[in-house]
Tab-separated table of C-alpha atoms in Angstrom:
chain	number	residue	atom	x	y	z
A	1	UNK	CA	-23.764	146.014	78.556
A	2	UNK	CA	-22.562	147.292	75.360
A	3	UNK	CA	-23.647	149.862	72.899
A	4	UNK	CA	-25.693	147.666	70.466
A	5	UNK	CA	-27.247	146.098	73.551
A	6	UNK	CA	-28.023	149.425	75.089
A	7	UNK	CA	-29.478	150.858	72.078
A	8	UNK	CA	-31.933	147.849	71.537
A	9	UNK	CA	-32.945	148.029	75.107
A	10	UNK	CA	-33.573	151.793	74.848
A	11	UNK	CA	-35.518	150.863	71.403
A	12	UNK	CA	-37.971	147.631	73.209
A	13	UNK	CA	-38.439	150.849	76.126
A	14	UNK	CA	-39.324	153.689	73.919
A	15	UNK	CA	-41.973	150.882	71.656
A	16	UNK	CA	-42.992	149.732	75.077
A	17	UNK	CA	-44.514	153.090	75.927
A	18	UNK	CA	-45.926	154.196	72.090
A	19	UNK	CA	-48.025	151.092	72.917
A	20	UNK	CA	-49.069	151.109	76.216
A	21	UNK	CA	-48.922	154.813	77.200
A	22	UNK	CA	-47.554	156.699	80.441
A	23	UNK	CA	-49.292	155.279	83.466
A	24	UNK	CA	-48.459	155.112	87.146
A	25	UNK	CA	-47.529	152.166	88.899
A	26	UNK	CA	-48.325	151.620	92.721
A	27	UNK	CA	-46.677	149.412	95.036
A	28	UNK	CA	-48.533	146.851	94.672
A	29	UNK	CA	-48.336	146.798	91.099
A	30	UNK	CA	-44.572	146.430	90.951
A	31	UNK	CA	-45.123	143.620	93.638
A	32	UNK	CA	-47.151	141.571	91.665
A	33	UNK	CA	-45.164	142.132	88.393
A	34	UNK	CA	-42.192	140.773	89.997
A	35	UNK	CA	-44.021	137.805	91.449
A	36	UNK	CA	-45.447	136.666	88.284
A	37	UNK	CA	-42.960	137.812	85.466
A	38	UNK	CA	-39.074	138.133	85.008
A	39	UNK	CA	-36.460	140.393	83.893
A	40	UNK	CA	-36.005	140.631	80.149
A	41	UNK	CA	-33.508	138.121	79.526
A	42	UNK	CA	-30.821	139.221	77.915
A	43	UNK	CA	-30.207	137.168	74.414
A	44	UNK	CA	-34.341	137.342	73.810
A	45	UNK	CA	-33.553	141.336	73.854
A	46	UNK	CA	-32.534	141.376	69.904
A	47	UNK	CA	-35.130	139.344	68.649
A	48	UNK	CA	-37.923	142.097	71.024
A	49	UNK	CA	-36.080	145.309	69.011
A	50	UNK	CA	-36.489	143.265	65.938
A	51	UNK	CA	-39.904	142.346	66.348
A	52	UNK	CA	-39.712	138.977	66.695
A	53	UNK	CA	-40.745	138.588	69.999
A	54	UNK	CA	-43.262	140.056	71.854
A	55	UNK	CA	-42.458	143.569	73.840
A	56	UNK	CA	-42.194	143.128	77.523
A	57	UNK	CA	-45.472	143.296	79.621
A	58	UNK	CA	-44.440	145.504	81.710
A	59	UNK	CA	-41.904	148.410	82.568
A	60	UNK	CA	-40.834	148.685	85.967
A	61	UNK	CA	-40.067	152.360	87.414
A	62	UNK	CA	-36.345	151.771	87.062
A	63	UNK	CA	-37.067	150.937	83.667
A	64	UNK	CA	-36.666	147.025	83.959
A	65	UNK	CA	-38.424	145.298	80.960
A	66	UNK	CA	-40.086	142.470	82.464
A	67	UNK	CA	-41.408	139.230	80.263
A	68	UNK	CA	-43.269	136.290	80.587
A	69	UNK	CA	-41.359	133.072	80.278
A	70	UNK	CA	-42.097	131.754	76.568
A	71	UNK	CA	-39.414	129.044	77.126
A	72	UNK	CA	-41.835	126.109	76.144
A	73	UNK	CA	-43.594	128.331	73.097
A	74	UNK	CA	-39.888	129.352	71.696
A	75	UNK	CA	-38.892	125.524	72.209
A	76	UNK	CA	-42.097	124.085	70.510
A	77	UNK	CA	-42.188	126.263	67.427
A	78	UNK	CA	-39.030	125.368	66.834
A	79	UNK	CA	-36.951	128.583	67.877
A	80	UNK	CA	-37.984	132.108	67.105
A	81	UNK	CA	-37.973	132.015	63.206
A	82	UNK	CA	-40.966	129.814	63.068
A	83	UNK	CA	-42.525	131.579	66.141
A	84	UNK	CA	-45.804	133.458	63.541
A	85	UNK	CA	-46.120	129.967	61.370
A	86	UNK	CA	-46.650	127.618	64.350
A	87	UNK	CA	-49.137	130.010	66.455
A	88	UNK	CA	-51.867	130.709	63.257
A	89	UNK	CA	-51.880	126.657	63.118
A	90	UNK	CA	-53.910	126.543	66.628
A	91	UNK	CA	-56.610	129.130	64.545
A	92	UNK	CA	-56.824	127.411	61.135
A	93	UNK	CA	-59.812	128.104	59.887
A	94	UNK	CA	-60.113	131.978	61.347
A	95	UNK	CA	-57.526	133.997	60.405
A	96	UNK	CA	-58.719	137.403	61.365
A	97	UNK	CA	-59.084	135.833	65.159
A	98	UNK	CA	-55.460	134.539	64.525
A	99	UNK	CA	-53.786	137.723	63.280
A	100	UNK	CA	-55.653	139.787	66.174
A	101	UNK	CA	-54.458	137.245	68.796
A	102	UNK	CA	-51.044	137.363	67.121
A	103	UNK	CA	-51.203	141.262	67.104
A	104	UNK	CA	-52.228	141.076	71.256
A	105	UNK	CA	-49.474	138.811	71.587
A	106	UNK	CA	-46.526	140.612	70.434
A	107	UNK	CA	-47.327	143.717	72.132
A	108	UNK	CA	-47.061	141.931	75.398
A	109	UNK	CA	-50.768	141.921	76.382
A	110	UNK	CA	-51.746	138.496	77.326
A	111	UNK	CA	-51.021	139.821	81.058
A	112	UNK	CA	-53.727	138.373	82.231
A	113	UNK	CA	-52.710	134.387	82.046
A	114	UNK	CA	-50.858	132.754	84.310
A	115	UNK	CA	-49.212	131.134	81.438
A	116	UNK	CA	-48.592	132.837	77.996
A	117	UNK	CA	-49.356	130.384	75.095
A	118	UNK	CA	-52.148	129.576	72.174
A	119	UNK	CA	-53.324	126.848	74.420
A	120	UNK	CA	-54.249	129.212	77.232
A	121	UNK	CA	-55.615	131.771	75.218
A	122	UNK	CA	-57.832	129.664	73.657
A	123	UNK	CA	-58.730	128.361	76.695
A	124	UNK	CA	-59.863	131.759	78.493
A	125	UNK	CA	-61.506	132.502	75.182
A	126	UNK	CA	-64.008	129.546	75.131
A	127	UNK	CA	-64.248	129.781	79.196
A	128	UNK	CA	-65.113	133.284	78.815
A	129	UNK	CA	-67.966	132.751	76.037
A	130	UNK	CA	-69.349	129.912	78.324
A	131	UNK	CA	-69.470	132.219	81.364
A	132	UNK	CA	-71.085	134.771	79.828
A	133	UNK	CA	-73.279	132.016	77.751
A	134	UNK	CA	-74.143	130.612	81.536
A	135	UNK	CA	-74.932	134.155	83.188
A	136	UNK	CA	-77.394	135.492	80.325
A	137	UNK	CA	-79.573	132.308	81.115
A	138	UNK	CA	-79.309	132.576	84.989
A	139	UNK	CA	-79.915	136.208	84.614
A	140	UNK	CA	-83.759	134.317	83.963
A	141	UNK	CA	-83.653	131.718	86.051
A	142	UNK	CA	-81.117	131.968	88.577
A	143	UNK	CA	-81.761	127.621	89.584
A	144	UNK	CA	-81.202	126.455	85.821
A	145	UNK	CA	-79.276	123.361	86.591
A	146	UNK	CA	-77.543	123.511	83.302
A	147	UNK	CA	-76.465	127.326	83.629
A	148	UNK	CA	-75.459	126.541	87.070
A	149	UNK	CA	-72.987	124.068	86.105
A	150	UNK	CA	-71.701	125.717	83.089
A	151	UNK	CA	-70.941	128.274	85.113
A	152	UNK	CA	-69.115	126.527	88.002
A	153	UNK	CA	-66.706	124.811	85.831
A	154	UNK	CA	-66.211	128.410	83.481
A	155	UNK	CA	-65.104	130.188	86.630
A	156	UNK	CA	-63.888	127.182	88.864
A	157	UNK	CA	-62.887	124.523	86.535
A	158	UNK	CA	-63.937	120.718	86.784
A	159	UNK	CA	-62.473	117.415	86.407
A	160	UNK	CA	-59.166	117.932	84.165
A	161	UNK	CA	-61.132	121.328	83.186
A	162	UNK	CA	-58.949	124.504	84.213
A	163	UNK	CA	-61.460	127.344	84.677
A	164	UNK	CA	-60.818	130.891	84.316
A	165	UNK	CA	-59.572	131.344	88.196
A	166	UNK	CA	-57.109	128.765	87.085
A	167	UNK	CA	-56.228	130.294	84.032
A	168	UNK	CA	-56.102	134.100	85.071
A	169	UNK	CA	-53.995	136.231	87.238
A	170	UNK	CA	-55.352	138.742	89.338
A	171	UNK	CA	-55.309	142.191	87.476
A	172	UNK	CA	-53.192	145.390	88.506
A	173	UNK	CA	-54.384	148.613	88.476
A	174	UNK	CA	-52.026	149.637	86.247
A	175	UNK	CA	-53.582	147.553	83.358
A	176	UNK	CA	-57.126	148.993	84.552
A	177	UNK	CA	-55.517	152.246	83.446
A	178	UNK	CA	-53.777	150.798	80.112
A	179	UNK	CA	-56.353	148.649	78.748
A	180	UNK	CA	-59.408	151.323	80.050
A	181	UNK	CA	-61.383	149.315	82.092
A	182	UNK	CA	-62.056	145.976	83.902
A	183	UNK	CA	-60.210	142.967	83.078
A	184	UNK	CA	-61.365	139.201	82.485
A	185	UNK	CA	-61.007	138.416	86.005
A	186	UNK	CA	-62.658	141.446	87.248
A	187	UNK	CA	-65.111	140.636	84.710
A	188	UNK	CA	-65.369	136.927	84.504
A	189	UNK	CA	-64.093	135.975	88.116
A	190	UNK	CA	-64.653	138.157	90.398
A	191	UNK	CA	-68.204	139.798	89.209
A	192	UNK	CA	-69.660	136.368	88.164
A	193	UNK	CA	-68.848	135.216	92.190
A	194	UNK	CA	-69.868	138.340	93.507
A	195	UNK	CA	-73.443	137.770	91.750
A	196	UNK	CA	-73.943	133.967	91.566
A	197	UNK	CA	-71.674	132.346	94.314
A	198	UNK	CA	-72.119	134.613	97.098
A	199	UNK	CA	-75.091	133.514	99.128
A	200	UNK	CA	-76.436	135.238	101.921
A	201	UNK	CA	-77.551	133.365	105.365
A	202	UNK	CA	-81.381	133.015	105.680
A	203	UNK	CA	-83.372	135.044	108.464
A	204	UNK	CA	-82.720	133.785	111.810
A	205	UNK	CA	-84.000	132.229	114.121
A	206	UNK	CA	-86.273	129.551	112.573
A	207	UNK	CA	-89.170	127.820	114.398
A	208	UNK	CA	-90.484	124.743	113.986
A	209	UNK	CA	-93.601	123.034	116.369
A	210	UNK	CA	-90.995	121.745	118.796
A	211	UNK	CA	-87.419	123.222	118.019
A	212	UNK	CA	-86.095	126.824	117.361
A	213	UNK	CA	-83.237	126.950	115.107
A	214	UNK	CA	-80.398	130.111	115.904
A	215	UNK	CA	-76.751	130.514	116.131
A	216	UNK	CA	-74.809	129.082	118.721
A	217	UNK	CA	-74.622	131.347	121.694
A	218	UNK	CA	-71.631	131.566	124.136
A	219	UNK	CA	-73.826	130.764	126.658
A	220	UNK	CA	-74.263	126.773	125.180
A	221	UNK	CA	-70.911	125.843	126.324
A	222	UNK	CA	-71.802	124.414	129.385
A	223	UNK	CA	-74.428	122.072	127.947
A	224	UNK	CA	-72.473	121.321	124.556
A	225	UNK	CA	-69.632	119.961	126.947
A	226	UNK	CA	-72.047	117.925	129.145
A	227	UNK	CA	-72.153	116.015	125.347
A	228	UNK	CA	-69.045	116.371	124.177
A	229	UNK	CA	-67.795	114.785	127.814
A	230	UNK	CA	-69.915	111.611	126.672
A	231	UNK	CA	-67.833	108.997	125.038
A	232	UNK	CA	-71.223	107.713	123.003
A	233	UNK	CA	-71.637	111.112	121.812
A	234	UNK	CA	-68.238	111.091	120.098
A	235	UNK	CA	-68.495	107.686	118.821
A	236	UNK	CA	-69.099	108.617	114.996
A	237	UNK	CA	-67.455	111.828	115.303
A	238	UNK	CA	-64.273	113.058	113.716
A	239	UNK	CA	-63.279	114.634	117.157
A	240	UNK	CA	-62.455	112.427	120.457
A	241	UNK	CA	-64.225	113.396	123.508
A	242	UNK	CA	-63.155	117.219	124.526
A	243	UNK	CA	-63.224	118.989	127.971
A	244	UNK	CA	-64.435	121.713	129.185
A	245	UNK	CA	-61.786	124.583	128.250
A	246	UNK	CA	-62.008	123.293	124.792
A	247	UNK	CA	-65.721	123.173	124.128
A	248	UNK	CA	-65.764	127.156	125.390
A	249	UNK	CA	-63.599	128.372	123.369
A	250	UNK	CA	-64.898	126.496	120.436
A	251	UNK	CA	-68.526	127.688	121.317
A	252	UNK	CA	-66.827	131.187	121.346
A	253	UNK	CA	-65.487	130.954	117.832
A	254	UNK	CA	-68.996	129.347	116.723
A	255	UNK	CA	-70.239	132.171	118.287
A	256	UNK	CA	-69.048	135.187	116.986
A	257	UNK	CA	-70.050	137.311	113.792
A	258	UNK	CA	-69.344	136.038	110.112
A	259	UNK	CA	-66.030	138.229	108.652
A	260	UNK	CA	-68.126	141.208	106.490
A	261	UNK	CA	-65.160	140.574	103.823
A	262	UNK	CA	-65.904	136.842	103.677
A	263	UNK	CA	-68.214	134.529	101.569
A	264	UNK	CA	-70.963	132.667	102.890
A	265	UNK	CA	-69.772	128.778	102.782
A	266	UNK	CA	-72.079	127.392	105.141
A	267	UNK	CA	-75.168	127.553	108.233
A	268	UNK	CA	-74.438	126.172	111.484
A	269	UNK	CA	-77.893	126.283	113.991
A	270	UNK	CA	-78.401	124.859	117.336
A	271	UNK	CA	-81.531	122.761	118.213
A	272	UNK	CA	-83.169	124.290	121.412
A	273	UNK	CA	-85.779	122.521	122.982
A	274	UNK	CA	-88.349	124.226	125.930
A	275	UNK	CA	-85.101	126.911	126.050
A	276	UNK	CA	-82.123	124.197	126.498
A	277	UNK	CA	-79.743	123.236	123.952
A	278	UNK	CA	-79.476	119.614	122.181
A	279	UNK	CA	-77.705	119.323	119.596
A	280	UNK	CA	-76.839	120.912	115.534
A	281	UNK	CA	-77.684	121.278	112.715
A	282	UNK	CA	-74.996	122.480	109.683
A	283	UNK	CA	-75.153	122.781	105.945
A	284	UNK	CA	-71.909	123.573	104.287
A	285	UNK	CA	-70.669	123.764	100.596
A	286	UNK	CA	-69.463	120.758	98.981
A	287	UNK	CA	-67.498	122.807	95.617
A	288	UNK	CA	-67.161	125.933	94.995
A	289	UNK	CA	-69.835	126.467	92.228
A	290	UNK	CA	-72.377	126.388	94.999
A	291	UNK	CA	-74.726	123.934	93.484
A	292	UNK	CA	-73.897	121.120	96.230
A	293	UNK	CA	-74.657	121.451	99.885
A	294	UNK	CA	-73.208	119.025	102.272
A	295	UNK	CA	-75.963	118.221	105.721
A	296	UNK	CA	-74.795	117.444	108.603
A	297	UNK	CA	-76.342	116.814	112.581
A	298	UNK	CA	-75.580	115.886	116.182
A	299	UNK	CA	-78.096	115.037	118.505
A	300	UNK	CA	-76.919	115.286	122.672
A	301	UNK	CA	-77.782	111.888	124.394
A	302	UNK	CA	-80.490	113.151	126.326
A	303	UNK	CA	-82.668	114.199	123.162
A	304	UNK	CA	-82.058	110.949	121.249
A	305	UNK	CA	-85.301	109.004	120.092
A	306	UNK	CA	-87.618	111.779	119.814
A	307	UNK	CA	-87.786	112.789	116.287
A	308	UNK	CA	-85.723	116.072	117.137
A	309	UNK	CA	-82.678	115.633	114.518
A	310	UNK	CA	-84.955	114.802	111.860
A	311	UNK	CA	-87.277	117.413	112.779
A	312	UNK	CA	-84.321	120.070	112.274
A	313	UNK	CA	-82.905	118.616	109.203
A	314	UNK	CA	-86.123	118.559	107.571
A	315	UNK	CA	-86.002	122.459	108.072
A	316	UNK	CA	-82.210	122.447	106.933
A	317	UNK	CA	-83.346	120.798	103.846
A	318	UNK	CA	-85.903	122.779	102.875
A	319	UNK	CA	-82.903	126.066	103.179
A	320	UNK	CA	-80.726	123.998	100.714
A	321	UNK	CA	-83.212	123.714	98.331
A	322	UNK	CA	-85.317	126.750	98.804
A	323	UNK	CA	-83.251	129.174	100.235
A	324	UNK	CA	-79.372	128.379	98.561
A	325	UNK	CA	-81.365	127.207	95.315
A	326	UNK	CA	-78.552	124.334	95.342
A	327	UNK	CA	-79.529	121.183	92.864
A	328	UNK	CA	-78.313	118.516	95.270
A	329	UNK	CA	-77.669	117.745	99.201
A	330	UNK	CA	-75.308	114.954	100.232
A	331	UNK	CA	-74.347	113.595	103.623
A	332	UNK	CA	-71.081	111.572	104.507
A	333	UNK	CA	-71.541	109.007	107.481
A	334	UNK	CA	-69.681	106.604	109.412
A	335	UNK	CA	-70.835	102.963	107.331
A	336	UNK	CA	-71.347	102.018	111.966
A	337	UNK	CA	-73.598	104.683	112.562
A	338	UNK	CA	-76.896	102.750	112.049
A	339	UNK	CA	-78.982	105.780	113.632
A	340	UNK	CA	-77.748	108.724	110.933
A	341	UNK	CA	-78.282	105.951	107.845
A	342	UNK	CA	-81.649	105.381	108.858
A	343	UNK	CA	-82.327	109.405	109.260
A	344	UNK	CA	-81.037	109.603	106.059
A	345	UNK	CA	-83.425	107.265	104.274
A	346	UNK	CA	-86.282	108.700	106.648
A	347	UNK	CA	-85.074	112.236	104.306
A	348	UNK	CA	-85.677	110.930	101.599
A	349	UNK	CA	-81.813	110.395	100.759
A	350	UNK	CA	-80.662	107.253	98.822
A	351	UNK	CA	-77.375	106.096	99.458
A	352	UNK	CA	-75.001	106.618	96.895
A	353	UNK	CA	-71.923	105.162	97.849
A	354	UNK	CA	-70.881	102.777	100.459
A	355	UNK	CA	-66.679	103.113	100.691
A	356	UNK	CA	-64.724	100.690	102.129
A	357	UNK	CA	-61.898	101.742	104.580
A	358	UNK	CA	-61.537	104.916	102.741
A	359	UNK	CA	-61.411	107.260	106.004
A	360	UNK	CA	-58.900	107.138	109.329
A	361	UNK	CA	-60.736	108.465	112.265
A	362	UNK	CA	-59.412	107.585	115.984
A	363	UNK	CA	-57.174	105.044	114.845
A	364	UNK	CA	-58.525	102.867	112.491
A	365	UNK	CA	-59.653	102.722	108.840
A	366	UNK	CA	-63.532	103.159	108.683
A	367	UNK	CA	-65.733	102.640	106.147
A	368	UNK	CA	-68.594	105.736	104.961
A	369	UNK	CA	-71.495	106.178	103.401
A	370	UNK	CA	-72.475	108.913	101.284
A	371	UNK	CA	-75.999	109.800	101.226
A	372	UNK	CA	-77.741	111.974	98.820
A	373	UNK	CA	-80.964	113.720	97.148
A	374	UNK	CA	-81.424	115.753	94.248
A	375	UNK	CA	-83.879	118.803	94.629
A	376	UNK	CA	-86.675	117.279	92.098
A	377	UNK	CA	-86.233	114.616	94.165
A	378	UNK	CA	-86.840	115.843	97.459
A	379	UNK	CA	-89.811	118.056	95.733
A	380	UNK	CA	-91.622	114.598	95.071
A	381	UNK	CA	-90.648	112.951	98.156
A	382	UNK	CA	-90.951	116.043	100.971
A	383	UNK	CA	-94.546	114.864	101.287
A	384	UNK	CA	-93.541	111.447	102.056
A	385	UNK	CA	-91.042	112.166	104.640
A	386	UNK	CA	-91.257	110.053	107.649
A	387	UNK	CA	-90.916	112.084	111.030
């Protein structure tokens, strides 16, 4: 490197730290840095002492300068020279927003995108107002359908919507230090889920006149495998028939404690009958702005034809809607499996969907239904249900 180039890369180092300040950087924080930016190249490093590109985002603790790639932003404005004129165009009628975005910009801040451009930062802007639009009226009313869905796709995107997970990186605690506080994600990400899309699991166990609904128990192997050894049971299943090694140790894993570190994505109860065990129960998320819950049920052969699966899934309803607060329940069916259509309509579920040869399961191409209910529907219809 030669003396020119030196001095301009001692310059963009000594600017980088009148800006950001001296701050420690863990492990961690170098880690990420390297993962998700690159090494100053070296013809951009002119144009940085001149101020025509932005400073690097970060400076490692051997003093590497390390950028974001504004390949594509460089290329579209036309090259460097026209870099200012062609960002103020995506702000044209609010030039004080524009010249403070520009002013963020240059020094390097926009760490927090996953990529660096107007686009984005417009993007995170609007998804950010939205969130916290969503969260002030949920703060109220924590089932406002609206709110709920505003929120989902703010944090979690939709269809060909990038929300803010998309959009953001996860933040360093070297920028908590720089920038003072929490960052969007902390903010807008991880806070929001933390307080809207982390559910907890209702009280357990539930009784009903004839069932009790609890977790499985790693003493139900033995009878889950008397089913699971049927070939009728397993006829609309995803799984083939399974022995009795396999049912154990999946009634183990069933069995055991939730992860304290992990969110709540879904309830999984056994039907007990006079003490024995015949059959489940299982709501699960269908997206992950937790408005949606998928139902699901298997009844052993022995306790078919009594009323027991719809007697449990009438409970499991009534924990979508009451309990989760979700706005809708769906369930996905075999088109063959006459018994589970039937419950469904006996729910109070209309069938949405009937797909043709859109699943393989056990060798062949089957069709499904998809089965759902909206929660003021099931509030008019619950006192209609058929048992």
């Amino acid at each position: 490197m030669g003396d020119d180039a030196l001095t301009a890369l001692e310059t963009v180092r000594t600017r980088f730290r009148e800006v950001n300040g001296e701050h420690p950087m863990t492990a961690a924080d170098e880690a990420h840095v390297r993962e998700h930016f690159t090494p100053l190249p070296p013809e951009q490093l002119p144009d940085i002492a001149a101020g025509r590109l932005p400073l690097p985002s970060y400076l490692l603790a051997d003093g590497t300068p390390m950028v974001a790639d504004l390949g594509d932003v460089i290329g579209a404005a036309g090259g460097v020279e026209h870099l200012h004129d062609w960002f103020v165009e995506f702000w044209p009628d609010d030039p004080t927003t524009v010249e403070a975005e520009w002013d963020t910009f240059m020094a390097g801040h926009h760490v927090c995108l996953r990529t660096v451009d107007p686009v984005s930062i417009r993007q995170v802007t609007r998804m950010v107002e939205q969130a916290r639009a969503a969260v002030a009226v949920l703060r109220d009313d924590p089932r406002d359908e609206l709110a709920q869905g505003s929120l989902g796709e703010a944090v979690d995107g939709g269809v060909g919507v990038t929300g803010l997970d998309g959009l953001v990186l996860p933040t360093t605690a070297y920028d908590r230090l720089r920038f003072g506080g929490p960052s969007i994600r902390d903010l807008w990400v991880d806070a929001v889920r933390a307080e809207f899309h982390r559910p907890q699991p209702p009280q357990l166990p539930i009784r009903t006149e004839r069932l009790t609904l609890r977790r499985t128990l790693p003493e139900d192997a033995a009878v889950r495998a008397k089913a699971w050894a049927d070939p009728g049971f397993v006829e609309y299943l995803l799984l083939p028939e399974q022995n009795l090694a396999e049912v154990t140790f999946d009634t183990f894993r069933r069995s055991g404690p939730d992860a304290p570190d992990e969110p709540h994505t879904g309830l999984g109860l056994m039907m007990v009958h006079e003490g024995t065990p015949i059959g489940n129960v299982v709501l699960f998320y269908d997206g992950a702005d937790r408005t949606c819950l998928e139902i699901g049920w298997t009844l052993f052969p022995w306790a078919a034809g009594r009323g027991f699966a719809t007697e449990a899934a009438r409970v499991a309803m009534a924990l979508a809607f009451e309990h989760y607060g979700v706005r809708r329940v769906v369930a996905n069916l075999d088109a063959a499996n006459e018994r589970s259509a039937a419950m469904c309509e006996r729910l109070g579920m209309r069938r949405e969907a009937h797909k043709l040869a859109d699943f393989w399961s056990k060798g062949r191409w089957t069709d499904s239904y998809e089965y759902a209910i909206l929660r003021e529907e099931w509030e008019a219809k619950r006192s209609d249900v058929q048992v």
